[in-house]
CSV table of C-alpha atoms and ligand atoms in Angstrom, one decimal:
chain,number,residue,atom,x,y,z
A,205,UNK,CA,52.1,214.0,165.8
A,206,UNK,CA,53.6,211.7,163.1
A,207,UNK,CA,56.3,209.1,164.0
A,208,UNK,CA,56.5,207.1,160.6
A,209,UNK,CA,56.8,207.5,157.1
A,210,UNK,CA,57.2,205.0,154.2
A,211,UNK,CA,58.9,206.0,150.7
A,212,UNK,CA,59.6,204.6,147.6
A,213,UNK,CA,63.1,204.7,145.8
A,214,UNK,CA,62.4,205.9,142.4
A,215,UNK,CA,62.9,203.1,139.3
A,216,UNK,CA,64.6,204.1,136.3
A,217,UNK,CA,61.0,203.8,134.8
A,218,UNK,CA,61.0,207.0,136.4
A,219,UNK,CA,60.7,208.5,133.2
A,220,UNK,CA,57.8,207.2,131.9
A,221,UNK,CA,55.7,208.3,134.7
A,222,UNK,CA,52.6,210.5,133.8
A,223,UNK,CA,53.0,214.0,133.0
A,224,UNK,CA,50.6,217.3,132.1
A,225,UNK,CA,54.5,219.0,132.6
A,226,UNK,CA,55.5,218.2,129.5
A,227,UNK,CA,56.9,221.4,128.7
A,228,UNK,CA,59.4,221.3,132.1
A,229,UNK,CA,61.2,218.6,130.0
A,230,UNK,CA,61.6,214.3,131.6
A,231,UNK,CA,63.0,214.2,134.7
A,232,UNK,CA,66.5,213.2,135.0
A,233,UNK,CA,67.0,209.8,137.2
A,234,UNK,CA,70.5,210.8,139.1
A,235,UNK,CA,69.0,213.6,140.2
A,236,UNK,CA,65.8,212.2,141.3
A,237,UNK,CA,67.6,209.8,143.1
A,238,UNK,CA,70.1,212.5,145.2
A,239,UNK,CA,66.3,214.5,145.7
A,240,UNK,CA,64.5,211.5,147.2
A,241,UNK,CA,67.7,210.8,149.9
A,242,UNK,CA,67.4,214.5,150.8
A,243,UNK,CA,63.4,214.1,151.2
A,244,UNK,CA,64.0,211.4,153.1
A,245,UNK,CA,66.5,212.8,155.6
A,246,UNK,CA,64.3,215.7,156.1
A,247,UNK,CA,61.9,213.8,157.3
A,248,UNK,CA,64.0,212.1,159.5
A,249,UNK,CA,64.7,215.6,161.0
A,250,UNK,CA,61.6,215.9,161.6
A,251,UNK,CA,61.5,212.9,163.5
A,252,UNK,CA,60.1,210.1,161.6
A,253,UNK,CA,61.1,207.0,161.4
A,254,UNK,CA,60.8,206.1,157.7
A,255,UNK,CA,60.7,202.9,156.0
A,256,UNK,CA,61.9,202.9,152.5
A,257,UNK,CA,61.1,200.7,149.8
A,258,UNK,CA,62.6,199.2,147.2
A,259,UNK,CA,61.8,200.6,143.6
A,260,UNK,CA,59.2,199.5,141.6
A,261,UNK,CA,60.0,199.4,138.0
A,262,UNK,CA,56.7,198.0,136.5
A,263,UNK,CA,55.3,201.0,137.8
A,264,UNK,CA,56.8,204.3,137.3
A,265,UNK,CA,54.9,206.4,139.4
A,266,UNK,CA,55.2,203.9,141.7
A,267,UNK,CA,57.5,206.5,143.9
A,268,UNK,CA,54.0,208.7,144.6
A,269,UNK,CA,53.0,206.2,147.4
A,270,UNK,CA,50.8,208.8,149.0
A,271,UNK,CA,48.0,208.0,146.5
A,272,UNK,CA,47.5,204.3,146.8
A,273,UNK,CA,46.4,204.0,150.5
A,274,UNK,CA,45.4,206.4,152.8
A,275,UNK,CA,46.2,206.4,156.6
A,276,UNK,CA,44.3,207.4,159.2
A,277,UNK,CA,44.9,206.7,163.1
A,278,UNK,CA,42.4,204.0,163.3
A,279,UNK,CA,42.5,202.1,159.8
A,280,UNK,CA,45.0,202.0,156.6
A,281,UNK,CA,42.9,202.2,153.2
A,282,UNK,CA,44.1,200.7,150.3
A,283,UNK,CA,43.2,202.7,147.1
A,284,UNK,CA,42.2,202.6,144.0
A,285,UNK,CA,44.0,205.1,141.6
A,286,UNK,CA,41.9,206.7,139.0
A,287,UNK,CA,44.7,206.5,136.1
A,288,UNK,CA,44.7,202.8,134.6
A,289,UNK,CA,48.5,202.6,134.7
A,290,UNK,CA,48.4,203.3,138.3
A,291,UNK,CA,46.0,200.7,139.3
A,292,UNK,CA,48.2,197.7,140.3
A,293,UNK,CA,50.6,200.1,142.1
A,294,UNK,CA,48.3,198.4,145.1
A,295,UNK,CA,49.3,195.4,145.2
A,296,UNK,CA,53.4,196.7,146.1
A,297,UNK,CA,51.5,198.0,149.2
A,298,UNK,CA,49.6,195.6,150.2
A,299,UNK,CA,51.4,193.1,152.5
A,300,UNK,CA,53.6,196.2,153.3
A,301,UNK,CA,50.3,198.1,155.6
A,302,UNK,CA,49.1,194.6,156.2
A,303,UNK,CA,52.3,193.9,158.5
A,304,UNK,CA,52.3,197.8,159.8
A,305,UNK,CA,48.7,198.2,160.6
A,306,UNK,CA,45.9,195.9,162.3
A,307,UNK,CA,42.6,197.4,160.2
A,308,UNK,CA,43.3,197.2,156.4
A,309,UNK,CA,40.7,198.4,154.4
A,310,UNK,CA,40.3,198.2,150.7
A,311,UNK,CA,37.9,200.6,147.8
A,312,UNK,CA,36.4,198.2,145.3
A,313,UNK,CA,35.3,199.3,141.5
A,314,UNK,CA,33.7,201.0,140.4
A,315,UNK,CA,35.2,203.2,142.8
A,316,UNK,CA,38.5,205.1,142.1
A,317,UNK,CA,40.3,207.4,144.6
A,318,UNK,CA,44.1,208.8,144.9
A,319,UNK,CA,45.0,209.8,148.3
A,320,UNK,CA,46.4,213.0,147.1
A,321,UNK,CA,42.7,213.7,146.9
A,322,UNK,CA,42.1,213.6,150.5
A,323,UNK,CA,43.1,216.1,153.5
A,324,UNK,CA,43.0,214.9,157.5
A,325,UNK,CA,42.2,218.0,159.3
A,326,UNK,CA,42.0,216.3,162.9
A,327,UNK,CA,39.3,213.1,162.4
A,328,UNK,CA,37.6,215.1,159.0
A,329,UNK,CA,38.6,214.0,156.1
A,330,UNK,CA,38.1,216.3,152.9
A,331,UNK,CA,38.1,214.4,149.7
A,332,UNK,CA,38.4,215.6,146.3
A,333,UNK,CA,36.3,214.9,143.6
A,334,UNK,CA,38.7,214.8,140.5
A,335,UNK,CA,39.8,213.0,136.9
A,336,UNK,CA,41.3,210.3,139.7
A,337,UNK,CA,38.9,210.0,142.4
A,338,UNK,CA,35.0,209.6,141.6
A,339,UNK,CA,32.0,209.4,144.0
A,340,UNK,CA,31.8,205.9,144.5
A,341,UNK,CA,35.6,206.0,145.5
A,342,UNK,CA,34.9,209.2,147.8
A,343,UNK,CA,31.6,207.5,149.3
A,344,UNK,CA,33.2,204.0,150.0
A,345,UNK,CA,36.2,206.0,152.1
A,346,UNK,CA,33.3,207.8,154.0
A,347,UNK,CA,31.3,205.0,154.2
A,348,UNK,CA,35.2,203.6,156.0
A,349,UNK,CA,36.0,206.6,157.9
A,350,UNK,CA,32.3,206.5,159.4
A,351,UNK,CA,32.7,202.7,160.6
A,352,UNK,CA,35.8,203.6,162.8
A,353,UNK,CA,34.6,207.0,164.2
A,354,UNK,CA,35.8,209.9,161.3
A,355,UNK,CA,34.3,211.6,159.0
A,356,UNK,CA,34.6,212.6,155.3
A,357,UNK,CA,33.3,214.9,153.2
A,358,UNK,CA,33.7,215.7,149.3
A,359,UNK,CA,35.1,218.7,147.4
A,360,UNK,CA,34.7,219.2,143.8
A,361,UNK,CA,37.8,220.2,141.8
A,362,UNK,CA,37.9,221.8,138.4
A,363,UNK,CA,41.4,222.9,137.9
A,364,UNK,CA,43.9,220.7,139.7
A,365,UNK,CA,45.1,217.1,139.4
A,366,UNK,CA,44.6,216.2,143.5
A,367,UNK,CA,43.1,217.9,146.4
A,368,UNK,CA,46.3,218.6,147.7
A,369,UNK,CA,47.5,219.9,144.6
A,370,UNK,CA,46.0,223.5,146.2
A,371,UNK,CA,45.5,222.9,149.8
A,372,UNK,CA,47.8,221.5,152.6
A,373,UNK,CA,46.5,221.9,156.1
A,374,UNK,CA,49.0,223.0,158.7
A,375,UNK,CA,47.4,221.9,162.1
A,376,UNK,CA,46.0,224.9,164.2
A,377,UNK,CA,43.3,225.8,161.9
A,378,UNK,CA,45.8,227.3,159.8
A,379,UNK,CA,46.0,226.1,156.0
A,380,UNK,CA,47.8,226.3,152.9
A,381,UNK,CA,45.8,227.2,150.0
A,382,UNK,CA,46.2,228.3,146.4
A,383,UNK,CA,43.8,229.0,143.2
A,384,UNK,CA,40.4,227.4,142.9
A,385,UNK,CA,40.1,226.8,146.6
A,386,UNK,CA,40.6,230.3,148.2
A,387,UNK,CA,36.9,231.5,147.3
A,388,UNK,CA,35.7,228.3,148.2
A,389,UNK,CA,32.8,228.8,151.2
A,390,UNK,CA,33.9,225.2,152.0
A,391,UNK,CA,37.4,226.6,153.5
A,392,UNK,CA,36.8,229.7,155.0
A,393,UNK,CA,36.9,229.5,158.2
A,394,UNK,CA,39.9,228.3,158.3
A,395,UNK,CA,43.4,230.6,158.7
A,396,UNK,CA,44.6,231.1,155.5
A,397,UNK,CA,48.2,231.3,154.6
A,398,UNK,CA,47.9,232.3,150.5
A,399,UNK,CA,50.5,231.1,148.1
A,400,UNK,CA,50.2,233.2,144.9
A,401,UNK,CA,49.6,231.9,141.3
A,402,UNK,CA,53.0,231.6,140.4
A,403,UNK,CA,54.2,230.0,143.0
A,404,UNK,CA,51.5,227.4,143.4
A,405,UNK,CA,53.8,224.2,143.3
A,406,UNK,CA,54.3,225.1,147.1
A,407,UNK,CA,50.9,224.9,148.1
A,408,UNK,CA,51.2,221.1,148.1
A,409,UNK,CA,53.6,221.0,151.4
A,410,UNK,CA,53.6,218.8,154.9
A,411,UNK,CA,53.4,219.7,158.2
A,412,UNK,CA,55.5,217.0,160.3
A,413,UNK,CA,55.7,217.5,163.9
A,414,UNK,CA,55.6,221.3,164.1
A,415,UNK,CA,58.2,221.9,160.9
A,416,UNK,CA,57.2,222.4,157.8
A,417,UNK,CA,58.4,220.7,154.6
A,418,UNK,CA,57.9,222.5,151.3
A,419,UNK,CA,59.7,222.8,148.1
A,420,UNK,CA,62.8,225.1,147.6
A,421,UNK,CA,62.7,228.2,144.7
A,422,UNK,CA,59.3,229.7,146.4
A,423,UNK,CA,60.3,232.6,148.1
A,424,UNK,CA,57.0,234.0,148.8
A,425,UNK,CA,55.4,230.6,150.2
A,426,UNK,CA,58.5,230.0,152.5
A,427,UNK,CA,58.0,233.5,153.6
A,428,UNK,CA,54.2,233.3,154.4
A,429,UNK,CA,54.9,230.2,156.0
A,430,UNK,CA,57.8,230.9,158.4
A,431,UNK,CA,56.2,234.0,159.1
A,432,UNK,CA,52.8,232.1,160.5
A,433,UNK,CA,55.0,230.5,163.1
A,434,UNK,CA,56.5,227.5,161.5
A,435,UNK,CA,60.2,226.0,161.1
A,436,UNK,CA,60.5,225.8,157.4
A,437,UNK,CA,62.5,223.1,155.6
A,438,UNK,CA,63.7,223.5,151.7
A,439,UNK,CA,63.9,220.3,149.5
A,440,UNK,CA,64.2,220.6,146.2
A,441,UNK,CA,62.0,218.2,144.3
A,442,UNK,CA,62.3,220.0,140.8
A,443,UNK,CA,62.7,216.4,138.7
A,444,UNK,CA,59.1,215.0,140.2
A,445,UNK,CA,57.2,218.0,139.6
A,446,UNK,CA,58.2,217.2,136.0
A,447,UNK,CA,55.2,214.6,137.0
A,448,UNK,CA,53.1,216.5,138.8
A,449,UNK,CA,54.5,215.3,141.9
A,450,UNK,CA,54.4,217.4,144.9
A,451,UNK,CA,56.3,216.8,148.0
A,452,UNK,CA,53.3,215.2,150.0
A,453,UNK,CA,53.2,212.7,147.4
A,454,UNK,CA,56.4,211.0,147.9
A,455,UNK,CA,55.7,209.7,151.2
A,456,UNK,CA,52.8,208.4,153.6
A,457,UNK,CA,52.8,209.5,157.3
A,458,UNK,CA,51.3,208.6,160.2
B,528,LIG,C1,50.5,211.0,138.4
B,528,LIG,O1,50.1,211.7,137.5
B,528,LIG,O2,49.8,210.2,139.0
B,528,LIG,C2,51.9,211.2,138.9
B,528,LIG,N1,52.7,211.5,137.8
B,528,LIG,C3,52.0,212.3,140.0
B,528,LIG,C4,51.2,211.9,141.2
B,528,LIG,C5,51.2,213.0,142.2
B,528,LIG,N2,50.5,212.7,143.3
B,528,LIG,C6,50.1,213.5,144.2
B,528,LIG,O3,50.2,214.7,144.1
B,528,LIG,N3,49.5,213.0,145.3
C-alpha cells in the first residue's frame, strides 16, 4: 500500500533532456505540462498524497525523479545517476527526503545507479545492471538494503535503458514483462502478464493501491492487464517518452 508520491513540474529545459527517441521528434512543453497535471491527478485517484515540486531548470531531466533516490519502507537512498548530466540532479532531493524520511542513505563513486534500475517485489530488491547503474552502485544498495533487513539482487541488461524499462511488478506474484526479460530463468516463476514488442512502452507501468497506471495508445497491454484483475488507468505520457521516460519515472512512491 502506497500513500505518497513526489513529482517534479517539468522546466522548459525540458527539451534538452536526454534522448535515444530522437526520431519521435522534441517534446513539446505545453503539452508536457497538461500530461504531468493529469499524471498527477491519477495518482491522486489512486489515493496518494503527492507532493509536487517546483521545476528544476539546470536539470532537464530533472522531472524523472524516480531515478535519483530509491525508497524502500525502512530507508530512502539517494542515487547516483550513471549519465554525467544527471549527476547533481541529487542534490534537488536531498533536503527534500531528509525532511520526509528518518534513514537517509547515500551511493558514493565510483558507484553509479538510477532507480529505474531497481524493482521492490515485497522486501527483494532486483537491480539492473545497465549503461546507468554499475556494480559498485548495485553492491553499495545491497550492501544498504542488507543493513535494514531487505535484500537485493542484480540483473544484467543488454537491450534496455532501466530495469523497469521491461519489467513492472504488479503485487501478487503477477508481473509485467516485455523483450529481453521473458526468457530470463531469473523471472519465471513469477505470473507473467506479456506485453508484445510493439507495444513495449507499456511494460514500464505502476501498480498503486490495487489500480494500475499505464500509458494510453496500448490496447493490447491495457487489455492483458485489466483482464488479470486490475482497474486500469490511461495517461497519456506521449511528450516524455520522446526521452525515454516511462510513467514510473515521473514520480517516487512510497
Ligand atoms: C534519461 O535518459 O535519463 C531520461 N531522459 C529518461 C529517464 C527515464 N527514467 C526511467 O525510466 N526511470
Amino acid at each position: 500500500m502506497f500513500t505518497k508520491a513526489i513529482v517534479r513540474i517539468p522546466g522548459k529545459s525540458l527539451i534538452h533532456g536526454l534522448s535515444d527517441s530522437k526520431s519521435l521528434g522534441l517534446p513539446n512543453y505545453d503539452e508536457a505540462i497538461t500530461q504531468h497535471k493529469l499524471y498527477i491527478e491519477a495518482l491522486k485517484l489512486c489515493g496518494l498524497e503527492v507532493t509536487v515540486l517546483e521545476p528544476c531548470e539546470e536539470y532537464p531531466d530533472s522531472t524523472f525523479i524516480e531515478d535519483v533516490a530509491l525508497i524502500t519502507p525502512h530507508c530512502a537512498i539517494i542515487t547516483r545517476p550513471g549519465a554525467p548530466t544527471r549527476r547533481a540532479e541529487i542534490t534537488k532531493i536531498d533536503s527534500v527526503l531528509r525532511n520526509e524520511f528518518l534513514n537517509v542513505e547515500v551511493i558514493e563513486a565510483p558507484g553509479t545507479i538510477e532507480a529505474g534500475d531497481v524493482m521492490m517485489v515485497g522486501s527483494h530488491f532486483y537491480i539492473g545492471l545497465s549503461d546507468r547503474t554499475n556494480r559498485s552502485g548495485a553492491e553499495q544498495t545491497i550492501g544498504i538494503l542488507k543493513k535494514y533487513g531487505m535484500t537485493g539482487s542484480t540483473v544484467t541488461l543488454n537491450e534496455v535503458l532501466h530495469l523497469k524499462t521491461g519489467l513492472s511488478y504488479l503485487e501478487n506474484n503477477k508481473l509485467v514483462i516485455c523483450g529481453e526479460f521473458i526468457n530470463d530463468p531469473i523471472f519465471k516463476d513469477y505470473d507473467f502478464i506479456e506485453i508484445p514488442k510493439e507495444e513495449s512502452y507499456a511494460a514500464n507501468c505502476i501498480w498503486v493501491n490495487e489500480r494500475v497506471i499505464i500509458p494510453s495508445g496500448y490496447p493490447i497491454s491495457n487489455e492483458r492487464i485489466s483482464g488479470s484483475g486490475f482497474n486500469v488507468i490511461e495517461v497519456d505520457v506521449s511528450e516524455f517518452k520522446k526521452l525515454d521516460g516511462g510513467l514510473s519515472c515521473l514520480s517516487l512512491r512510497y
